[in-house]
């Protein structure tokens, strides 16, 4: 089989949208990452698993351009993310990546739809158009009818789905999620994970998700394990 690269003349079929190769990162004397690699295709969801302190978040930050690695390469759509300036990486994060965290961090004084519309408004879209586009995401995430609610009037699972809608509203190529179900009960977490994985797949985006929870990771197409800053890949049947 020919090797897949992101540069030119890639063979047909899945192509990596994002890849990190041989990533290394030290914090002072602590080696957070060394020889960590991860590739994700369009439409694919990859779970990053490992014990606390193994380097999962650092890997996520390097791949998403939050942190500049000390060594290795990050390629996004043919662009060397690790070589971009801080300002260009910030632009890339805004325009091409979506982020979901353990807590959605919604603004309490805005409605659910306005919270989802916020990235569009910050991108220069007028308020009416932005809210209209935000509302289109609500049925997809099982949030129909909740558009006018304030965050304080939403359950934990609903608020997290509003956070996911906000991460998706600019049609990101890659969604990064750090323990997105960490604050939810098991049943609600399962529901949120199903919606996150299926929505990302249907929109032909990609998902890189950090979790320590096997049950959450099992929902993804593939699991990459991180041990002492290194990645061990574990091929998993694509569902
Ligand atoms: P995980 O997400 O798997 O818990 P992290 O990537 O957060 O692991 O951390 C990996 C290692 O790097 C840990 O030893 C952690 O203490 C250290 N580390 C992470 N971020 C920083 C930082 N900003 N400053 C200093 N040390 C850090």
PDB file of C-alpha atoms and ligand atoms in Angstrom:
ATOM      1  CA  UNK A   1       0.000   0.000   0.000  1.00  0.00           C
ATOM      2  CA  UNK A   2       1.416   3.427  -0.823  1.00  0.00           C
ATOM      3  CA  UNK A   3       2.222   5.528   2.186  1.00  0.00           C
ATOM      4  CA  UNK A   4      -0.234   8.328   2.813  1.00  0.00           C
ATOM      5  CA  UNK A   5       1.196  11.791   3.064  1.00  0.00           C
ATOM      6  CA  UNK A   6      -0.512  15.133   3.299  1.00  0.00           C
ATOM      7  CA  UNK A   7       1.727  16.855   0.813  1.00  0.00           C
ATOM      8  CA  UNK A   8       0.629  16.093  -2.744  1.00  0.00           C
ATOM      9  CA  UNK A   9      -0.909  13.357  -4.875  1.00  0.00           C
ATOM     10  CA  UNK A  10      -2.500  11.636  -1.932  1.00  0.00           C
ATOM     11  CA  UNK A  11      -4.249   8.417  -2.890  1.00  0.00           C
ATOM     12  CA  UNK A  12      -8.049   8.366  -2.917  1.00  0.00           C
ATOM     13  CA  UNK A  13      -9.870   7.418   0.260  1.00  0.00           C
ATOM     14  CA  UNK A  14      -9.439   8.850   3.728  1.00  0.00           C
ATOM     15  CA  UNK A  15      -6.727  11.464   4.010  1.00  0.00           C
ATOM     16  CA  UNK A  16      -5.392  12.802   7.254  1.00  0.00           C
ATOM     17  CA  UNK A  17      -6.755  16.226   8.008  1.00  0.00           C
ATOM     18  CA  UNK A  18      -4.358  16.557  10.925  1.00  0.00           C
ATOM     19  CA  UNK A  19      -1.208  14.744  11.908  1.00  0.00           C
ATOM     20  CA  UNK A  20       1.368  15.090  14.622  1.00  0.00           C
ATOM     21  CA  UNK A  21       4.672  13.252  14.185  1.00  0.00           C
ATOM     22  CA  UNK A  22       7.315  12.622  16.816  1.00  0.00           C
ATOM     23  CA  UNK A  23       6.139  15.453  19.032  1.00  0.00           C
ATOM     24  CA  UNK A  24       8.226  16.481  22.018  1.00  0.00           C
ATOM     25  CA  UNK A  25       7.570  19.018  24.753  1.00  0.00           C
ATOM     26  CA  UNK A  26       9.403  19.755  27.992  1.00  0.00           C
ATOM     27  CA  UNK A  27       8.268  21.969  30.832  1.00  0.00           C
ATOM     28  CA  UNK A  28      11.480  22.800  32.626  1.00  0.00           C
ATOM     29  CA  UNK A  29      12.852  19.452  33.746  1.00  0.00           C
ATOM     30  CA  UNK A  30       9.561  17.653  33.147  1.00  0.00           C
ATOM     31  CA  UNK A  31       9.234  15.834  29.852  1.00  0.00           C
ATOM     32  CA  UNK A  32       5.532  16.066  29.075  1.00  0.00           C
ATOM     33  CA  UNK A  33       5.806  14.547  25.590  1.00  0.00           C
ATOM     34  CA  UNK A  34       8.408  12.688  23.579  1.00  0.00           C
ATOM     35  CA  UNK A  35       7.910  10.627  20.431  1.00  0.00           C
ATOM     36  CA  UNK A  36       4.174  11.209  20.385  1.00  0.00           C
ATOM     37  CA  UNK A  37       2.376  10.797  17.061  1.00  0.00           C
ATOM     38  CA  UNK A  38      -1.252  10.905  16.049  1.00  0.00           C
ATOM     39  CA  UNK A  39      -3.090  11.037  12.712  1.00  0.00           C
ATOM     40  CA  UNK A  40      -6.776  11.791  12.228  1.00  0.00           C
ATOM     41  CA  UNK A  41      -8.812  11.573   9.028  1.00  0.00           C
ATOM     42  CA  UNK A  42     -11.842  13.583   8.016  1.00  0.00           C
ATOM     43  CA  UNK A  43     -14.977  12.148   9.589  1.00  0.00           C
ATOM     44  CA  UNK A  44     -12.943  10.160  12.095  1.00  0.00           C
ATOM     45  CA  UNK A  45     -12.983  10.286  15.893  1.00  0.00           C
ATOM     46  CA  UNK A  46      -9.868   9.403  17.877  1.00  0.00           C
ATOM     47  CA  UNK A  47      -9.736   9.029  21.651  1.00  0.00           C
ATOM     48  CA  UNK A  48      -6.477   9.829  23.440  1.00  0.00           C
ATOM     49  CA  UNK A  49      -6.254   7.775  26.634  1.00  0.00           C
ATOM     50  CA  UNK A  50      -3.699   7.402  29.367  1.00  0.00           C
ATOM     51  CA  UNK A  51      -3.082   7.895  33.070  1.00  0.00           C
ATOM     52  CA  UNK A  52      -3.054  11.310  34.683  1.00  0.00           C
ATOM     53  CA  UNK A  53       0.171  13.181  33.872  1.00  0.00           C
ATOM     54  CA  UNK A  54       0.991  10.969  30.862  1.00  0.00           C
ATOM     55  CA  UNK A  55       0.881  13.902  28.416  1.00  0.00           C
ATOM     56  CA  UNK A  56      -2.623  13.678  26.917  1.00  0.00           C
ATOM     57  CA  UNK A  57      -3.475  17.352  27.319  1.00  0.00           C
ATOM     58  CA  UNK A  58      -0.041  18.434  26.123  1.00  0.00           C
ATOM     59  CA  UNK A  59      -0.565  16.308  22.985  1.00  0.00           C
ATOM     60  CA  UNK A  60      -3.968  17.912  22.429  1.00  0.00           C
ATOM     61  CA  UNK A  61      -2.490  21.393  22.929  1.00  0.00           C
ATOM     62  CA  UNK A  62       0.364  20.705  20.484  1.00  0.00           C
ATOM     63  CA  UNK A  63      -2.010  19.337  17.834  1.00  0.00           C
ATOM     64  CA  UNK A  64      -4.432  22.230  18.215  1.00  0.00           C
ATOM     65  CA  UNK A  65      -1.745  24.908  18.068  1.00  0.00           C
ATOM     66  CA  UNK A  66      -2.236  26.072  21.659  1.00  0.00           C
ATOM     67  CA  UNK A  67       1.318  25.019  22.536  1.00  0.00           C
ATOM     68  CA  UNK A  68       4.340  25.037  20.244  1.00  0.00           C
ATOM     69  CA  UNK A  69       6.137  21.676  20.528  1.00  0.00           C
ATOM     70  CA  UNK A  70       9.919  21.645  21.093  1.00  0.00           C
ATOM     71  CA  UNK A  71      10.320  18.922  18.470  1.00  0.00           C
ATOM     72  CA  UNK A  72       8.362  17.104  15.785  1.00  0.00           C
ATOM     73  CA  UNK A  73       5.820  18.317  13.240  1.00  0.00           C
ATOM     74  CA  UNK A  74       2.146  19.162  13.228  1.00  0.00           C
ATOM     75  CA  UNK A  75       0.520  19.223   9.800  1.00  0.00           C
ATOM     76  CA  UNK A  76      -2.980  20.552   9.235  1.00  0.00           C
ATOM     77  CA  UNK A  77      -4.215  20.510   5.630  1.00  0.00           C
ATOM     78  CA  UNK A  78      -0.617  20.682   4.471  1.00  0.00           C
ATOM     79  CA  UNK A  79       0.350  23.564   6.789  1.00  0.00           C
ATOM     80  CA  UNK A  80       3.125  23.160   9.385  1.00  0.00           C
ATOM     81  CA  UNK A  81       1.215  24.391  12.426  1.00  0.00           C
ATOM     82  CA  UNK A  82       4.289  24.141  14.661  1.00  0.00           C
ATOM     83  CA  UNK A  83       6.146  26.643  12.482  1.00  0.00           C
ATOM     84  CA  UNK A  84       3.432  29.318  12.560  1.00  0.00           C
ATOM     85  CA  UNK A  85       3.718  32.418  14.732  1.00  0.00           C
ATOM     86  CA  UNK A  86       1.580  32.680  17.859  1.00  0.00           C
ATOM     87  CA  UNK A  87      -0.793  35.049  16.028  1.00  0.00           C
ATOM     88  CA  UNK A  88      -1.227  32.724  13.022  1.00  0.00           C
ATOM     89  CA  UNK A  89      -1.836  29.761  15.318  1.00  0.00           C
ATOM     90  CA  UNK A  90      -4.482  31.792  17.153  1.00  0.00           C
ATOM     91  CA  UNK A  91      -6.146  32.592  13.792  1.00  0.00           C
ATOM     92  CA  UNK A  92      -6.055  28.916  12.826  1.00  0.00           C
ATOM     93  CA  UNK A  93      -7.630  27.892  16.131  1.00  0.00           C
ATOM     94  CA  UNK A  94     -10.444  30.361  15.628  1.00  0.00           C
ATOM     95  CA  UNK A  95     -11.148  29.590  11.971  1.00  0.00           C
ATOM     96  CA  UNK A  96     -10.533  25.853  11.652  1.00  0.00           C
ATOM     97  CA  UNK A  97     -10.741  24.233  15.067  1.00  0.00           C
ATOM     98  CA  UNK A  98     -13.532  23.795  17.611  1.00  0.00           C
ATOM     99  CA  UNK A  99     -12.994  23.185  21.331  1.00  0.00           C
ATOM    100  CA  UNK A 100     -15.127  21.366  23.893  1.00  0.00           C
ATOM    101  CA  UNK A 101     -14.063  21.285  27.532  1.00  0.00           C
ATOM    102  CA  UNK A 102     -15.317  19.579  30.673  1.00  0.00           C
ATOM    103  CA  UNK A 103     -17.492  22.590  31.483  1.00  0.00           C
ATOM    104  CA  UNK A 104     -19.107  24.480  28.604  1.00  0.00           C
ATOM    105  CA  UNK A 105     -18.454  27.949  30.050  1.00  0.00           C
ATOM    106  CA  UNK A 106     -21.616  29.499  28.642  1.00  0.00           C
ATOM    107  CA  UNK A 107     -22.298  33.187  29.236  1.00  0.00           C
ATOM    108  CA  UNK A 108     -25.174  33.282  31.747  1.00  0.00           C
ATOM    109  CA  UNK A 109     -26.770  36.486  30.478  1.00  0.00           C
ATOM    110  CA  UNK A 110     -27.117  35.201  26.896  1.00  0.00           C
ATOM    111  CA  UNK A 111     -29.686  32.714  25.610  1.00  0.00           C
ATOM    112  CA  UNK A 112     -28.558  29.260  24.481  1.00  0.00           C
ATOM    113  CA  UNK A 113     -28.866  30.315  20.815  1.00  0.00           C
ATOM    114  CA  UNK A 114     -26.885  33.514  21.447  1.00  0.00           C
ATOM    115  CA  UNK A 115     -24.144  31.522  23.154  1.00  0.00           C
ATOM    116  CA  UNK A 116     -23.881  29.265  20.094  1.00  0.00           C
ATOM    117  CA  UNK A 117     -23.954  32.332  17.825  1.00  0.00           C
ATOM    118  CA  UNK A 118     -21.095  34.033  19.652  1.00  0.00           C
ATOM    119  CA  UNK A 119     -18.208  32.682  17.504  1.00  0.00           C
ATOM    120  CA  UNK A 120     -20.081  33.813  14.379  1.00  0.00           C
ATOM    121  CA  UNK A 121     -20.620  37.305  15.793  1.00  0.00           C
ATOM    122  CA  UNK A 122     -16.946  37.512  16.785  1.00  0.00           C
ATOM    123  CA  UNK A 123     -16.232  36.525  13.170  1.00  0.00           C
ATOM    124  CA  UNK A 124     -18.206  39.560  11.956  1.00  0.00           C
ATOM    125  CA  UNK A 125     -21.580  37.960  11.163  1.00  0.00           C
ATOM    126  CA  UNK A 126     -24.536  40.191  12.086  1.00  0.00           C
ATOM    127  CA  UNK A 127     -26.485  39.235  15.198  1.00  0.00           C
ATOM    128  CA  UNK A 128     -29.708  38.162  13.432  1.00  0.00           C
ATOM    129  CA  UNK A 129     -27.924  35.979  10.872  1.00  0.00           C
ATOM    130  CA  UNK A 130     -25.632  34.542  13.524  1.00  0.00           C
ATOM    131  CA  UNK A 131     -28.523  33.548  15.798  1.00  0.00           C
ATOM    132  CA  UNK A 132     -30.458  32.103  12.821  1.00  0.00           C
ATOM    133  CA  UNK A 133     -27.463  29.961  11.847  1.00  0.00           C
ATOM    134  CA  UNK A 134     -26.900  28.940  15.467  1.00  0.00           C
ATOM    135  CA  UNK A 135     -30.528  27.807  15.786  1.00  0.00           C
ATOM    136  CA  UNK A 136     -30.077  25.430  12.844  1.00  0.00           C
ATOM    137  CA  UNK A 137     -27.763  23.315  14.986  1.00  0.00           C
ATOM    138  CA  UNK A 138     -30.258  22.832  17.810  1.00  0.00           C
ATOM    139  CA  UNK A 139     -32.293  19.943  16.298  1.00  0.00           C
ATOM    140  CA  UNK A 140     -29.099  18.079  15.346  1.00  0.00           C
ATOM    141  CA  UNK A 141     -27.998  18.083  18.976  1.00  0.00           C
ATOM    142  CA  UNK A 142     -31.421  17.272  20.387  1.00  0.00           C
ATOM    143  CA  UNK A 143     -31.832  20.815  21.699  1.00  0.00           C
ATOM    144  CA  UNK A 144     -34.926  21.914  19.773  1.00  0.00           C
ATOM    145  CA  UNK A 145     -37.125  24.210  21.848  1.00  0.00           C
ATOM    146  CA  UNK A 146     -34.297  25.276  24.176  1.00  0.00           C
ATOM    147  CA  UNK A 147     -32.984  28.118  21.990  1.00  0.00           C
ATOM    148  CA  UNK A 148     -34.241  30.906  24.279  1.00  0.00           C
ATOM    149  CA  UNK A 149     -33.289  29.336  27.594  1.00  0.00           C
ATOM    150  CA  UNK A 150     -30.542  30.879  29.684  1.00  0.00           C
ATOM    151  CA  UNK A 151     -27.689  28.553  30.695  1.00  0.00           C
ATOM    152  CA  UNK A 152     -29.056  28.507  34.277  1.00  0.00           C
ATOM    153  CA  UNK A 153     -32.257  26.919  32.920  1.00  0.00           C
ATOM    154  CA  UNK A 154     -30.449  24.031  31.209  1.00  0.00           C
ATOM    155  CA  UNK A 155     -29.446  20.631  32.613  1.00  0.00           C
ATOM    156  CA  UNK A 156     -25.749  19.705  32.645  1.00  0.00           C
ATOM    157  CA  UNK A 157     -26.158  17.531  29.548  1.00  0.00           C
ATOM    158  CA  UNK A 158     -28.099  20.224  27.689  1.00  0.00           C
ATOM    159  CA  UNK A 159     -25.518  22.870  28.561  1.00  0.00           C
ATOM    160  CA  UNK A 160     -22.723  20.598  27.334  1.00  0.00           C
ATOM    161  CA  UNK A 161     -24.601  20.039  24.041  1.00  0.00           C
ATOM    162  CA  UNK A 162     -24.957  23.820  23.684  1.00  0.00           C
ATOM    163  CA  UNK A 163     -21.172  23.988  24.188  1.00  0.00           C
ATOM    164  CA  UNK A 164     -20.739  21.396  21.425  1.00  0.00           C
ATOM    165  CA  UNK A 165     -23.029  23.380  19.109  1.00  0.00           C
ATOM    166  CA  UNK A 166     -20.892  26.465  19.803  1.00  0.00           C
ATOM    167  CA  UNK A 167     -17.756  24.464  18.919  1.00  0.00           C
ATOM    168  CA  UNK A 168     -19.361  23.370  15.628  1.00  0.00           C
ATOM    169  CA  UNK A 169     -20.966  26.618  14.482  1.00  0.00           C
ATOM    170  CA  UNK A 170     -17.983  27.755  12.388  1.00  0.00           C
ATOM    171  CA  UNK A 171     -17.792  24.317  10.698  1.00  0.00           C
ATOM    172  CA  UNK A 172     -14.381  23.405  12.112  1.00  0.00           C
ATOM    173  CA  UNK A 173     -12.208  20.862  10.318  1.00  0.00           C
ATOM    174  CA  UNK A 174     -11.203  19.389  13.688  1.00  0.00           C
ATOM    175  CA  UNK A 175     -12.955  19.399  17.052  1.00  0.00           C
ATOM    176  CA  UNK A 176     -10.742  18.976  20.135  1.00  0.00           C
ATOM    177  CA  UNK A 177     -12.435  17.764  23.289  1.00  0.00           C
ATOM    178  CA  UNK A 178     -10.835  17.470  26.742  1.00  0.00           C
ATOM    179  CA  UNK A 179     -12.909  15.244  29.072  1.00  0.00           C
ATOM    180  CA  UNK A 180     -16.161  16.527  27.525  1.00  0.00           C
ATOM    181  CA  UNK A 181     -18.330  14.265  29.688  1.00  0.00           C
ATOM    182  CA  UNK A 182     -16.239  14.641  32.857  1.00  0.00           C
ATOM    183  CA  UNK A 183     -18.929  16.588  34.694  1.00  0.00           C
ATOM    184  CA  UNK A 184     -21.887  14.437  33.583  1.00  0.00           C
ATOM    185  CA  UNK A 185     -23.483  11.260  34.958  1.00  0.00           C
ATOM    186  CA  UNK A 186     -22.882   8.056  32.971  1.00  0.00           C
ATOM    187  CA  UNK A 187     -26.188   8.028  31.086  1.00  0.00           C
ATOM    188  CA  UNK A 188     -26.028  11.720  30.134  1.00  0.00           C
ATOM    189  CA  UNK A 189     -22.349  11.313  29.238  1.00  0.00           C
ATOM    190  CA  UNK A 190     -23.237   8.443  26.877  1.00  0.00           C
ATOM    191  CA  UNK A 191     -25.890  10.574  25.170  1.00  0.00           C
ATOM    192  CA  UNK A 192     -23.553  13.543  24.791  1.00  0.00           C
ATOM    193  CA  UNK A 193     -20.763  11.327  23.418  1.00  0.00           C
ATOM    194  CA  UNK A 194     -23.101   9.683  20.862  1.00  0.00           C
ATOM    195  CA  UNK A 195     -24.211  13.082  19.625  1.00  0.00           C
ATOM    196  CA  UNK A 196     -20.688  14.477  19.541  1.00  0.00           C
ATOM    197  CA  UNK A 197     -19.271  11.531  17.558  1.00  0.00           C
ATOM    198  CA  UNK A 198     -22.207  11.257  15.133  1.00  0.00           C
ATOM    199  CA  UNK A 199     -22.442  15.009  14.509  1.00  0.00           C
ATOM    200  CA  UNK A 200     -18.708  15.285  13.833  1.00  0.00           C
ATOM    201  CA  UNK A 201     -18.907  12.296  11.464  1.00  0.00           C
ATOM    202  CA  UNK A 202     -21.987  13.601   9.615  1.00  0.00           C
ATOM    203  CA  UNK A 203     -20.415  17.021   9.136  1.00  0.00           C
ATOM    204  CA  UNK A 204     -17.168  15.424   7.860  1.00  0.00           C
ATOM    205  CA  UNK A 205     -15.220  17.117  10.603  1.00  0.00           C
ATOM    206  CA  UNK A 206     -12.788  15.147  12.793  1.00  0.00           C
ATOM    207  CA  UNK A 207     -12.621  14.630  16.544  1.00  0.00           C
ATOM    208  CA  UNK A 208      -9.615  14.331  18.846  1.00  0.00           C
ATOM    209  CA  UNK A 209     -10.857  13.596  22.349  1.00  0.00           C
ATOM    210  CA  UNK A 210      -8.878  13.278  25.572  1.00  0.00           C
ATOM    211  CA  UNK A 211     -10.362  11.063  28.252  1.00  0.00           C
ATOM    212  CA  UNK A 212      -9.355   8.684  31.023  1.00  0.00           C
ATOM    213  CA  UNK A 213     -12.726   6.921  30.714  1.00  0.00           C
ATOM    214  CA  UNK A 214     -12.704   3.660  28.683  1.00  0.00           C
ATOM    215  CA  UNK A 215     -16.451   3.858  28.195  1.00  0.00           C
ATOM    216  CA  UNK A 216     -16.145   7.285  26.576  1.00  0.00           C
ATOM    217  CA  UNK A 217     -13.157   6.218  24.446  1.00  0.00           C
ATOM    218  CA  UNK A 218     -15.050   3.149  23.196  1.00  0.00           C
ATOM    219  CA  UNK A 219     -17.447   5.485  21.393  1.00  0.00           C
ATOM    220  CA  UNK A 220     -14.652   6.722  19.131  1.00  0.00           C
ATOM    221  CA  UNK A 221     -13.420   5.005  15.961  1.00  0.00           C
ATOM    222  CA  UNK A 222      -9.920   4.569  17.329  1.00  0.00           C
ATOM    223  CA  UNK A 223      -7.974   4.814  20.580  1.00  0.00           C
ATOM    224  CA  UNK A 224      -4.431   6.165  20.903  1.00  0.00           C
ATOM    225  CA  UNK A 225      -2.806   5.447  24.248  1.00  0.00           C
ATOM    226  CA  UNK A 226      -0.282   7.770  25.849  1.00  0.00           C
ATOM    227  CA  UNK A 227       2.200   6.421  28.392  1.00  0.00           C
ATOM    228  CA  UNK A 228       4.984   8.601  29.834  1.00  0.00           C
ATOM    229  CA  UNK A 229       4.704  11.089  26.968  1.00  0.00           C
ATOM    230  CA  UNK A 230       4.809   8.430  24.233  1.00  0.00           C
ATOM    231  CA  UNK A 231       1.939   7.251  22.061  1.00  0.00           C
ATOM    232  CA  UNK A 232       1.145   3.593  21.572  1.00  0.00           C
ATOM    233  CA  UNK A 233      -1.388   3.108  18.822  1.00  0.00           C
ATOM    234  CA  UNK A 234      -3.973   0.455  19.117  1.00  0.00           C
ATOM    235  CA  UNK A 235      -5.780  -0.234  15.835  1.00  0.00           C
ATOM    236  CA  UNK A 236      -9.471  -0.577  16.385  1.00  0.00           C
ATOM    237  CA  UNK A 237     -12.188  -1.658  14.005  1.00  0.00           C
ATOM    238  CA  UNK A 238     -13.851   1.355  12.406  1.00  0.00           C
ATOM    239  CA  UNK A 239     -17.569   1.219  13.090  1.00  0.00           C
TER     240      UNK A 239
HETATM  241  P1  LIG B   1      -2.400  14.532  31.237  1.00  0.00           P
HETATM  242  O1  LIG B   1      -3.268  15.388  30.382  1.00  0.00           O
HETATM  243  O2  LIG B   1      -2.209  13.144  30.687  1.00  0.00           O
HETATM  244  O3  LIG B   1      -2.841  14.496  32.666  1.00  0.00           O
HETATM  245  P2  LIG B   1      -0.436  16.653  30.897  1.00  0.00           P
HETATM  246  O4  LIG B   1      -0.192  16.752  29.447  1.00  0.00           O
HETATM  247  O5  LIG B   1      -1.346  17.636  31.531  1.00  0.00           O
HETATM  248  O6  LIG B   1      -0.913  15.144  31.235  1.00  0.00           O
HETATM  249  O7  LIG B   1       0.953  16.723  31.662  1.00  0.00           O
HETATM  250  C1  LIG B   1       2.092  15.942  31.348  1.00  0.00           C
HETATM  251  C2  LIG B   1       3.238  16.315  32.304  1.00  0.00           C
HETATM  252  O8  LIG B   1       3.661  17.645  32.034  1.00  0.00           O
HETATM  253  C3  LIG B   1       2.842  16.266  33.765  1.00  0.00           C
HETATM  254  O9  LIG B   1       3.973  15.835  34.500  1.00  0.00           O
HETATM  255  C4  LIG B   1       2.514  17.709  34.084  1.00  0.00           C
HETATM  256  O10 LIG B   1       2.737  17.982  35.436  1.00  0.00           O
HETATM  257  C5  LIG B   1       3.480  18.470  33.182  1.00  0.00           C
HETATM  258  N1  LIG B   1       2.931  19.766  32.725  1.00  0.00           N
HETATM  259  C6  LIG B   1       1.873  19.939  31.920  1.00  0.00           C
HETATM  260  N2  LIG B   1       1.650  21.241  31.665  1.00  0.00           N
HETATM  261  C7  LIG B   1       2.600  21.921  32.362  1.00  0.00           C
HETATM  262  C8  LIG B   1       2.924  23.314  32.527  1.00  0.00           C
HETATM  263  N3  LIG B   1       2.220  24.271  31.906  1.00  0.00           N
HETATM  264  N4  LIG B   1       3.976  23.630  33.309  1.00  0.00           N
HETATM  265  C9  LIG B   1       4.706  22.676  33.915  1.00  0.00           C
HETATM  266  N5  LIG B   1       4.470  21.345  33.808  1.00  0.00           N
HETATM  267  C10 LIG B   1       3.418  20.966  33.040  1.00  0.00           C
END
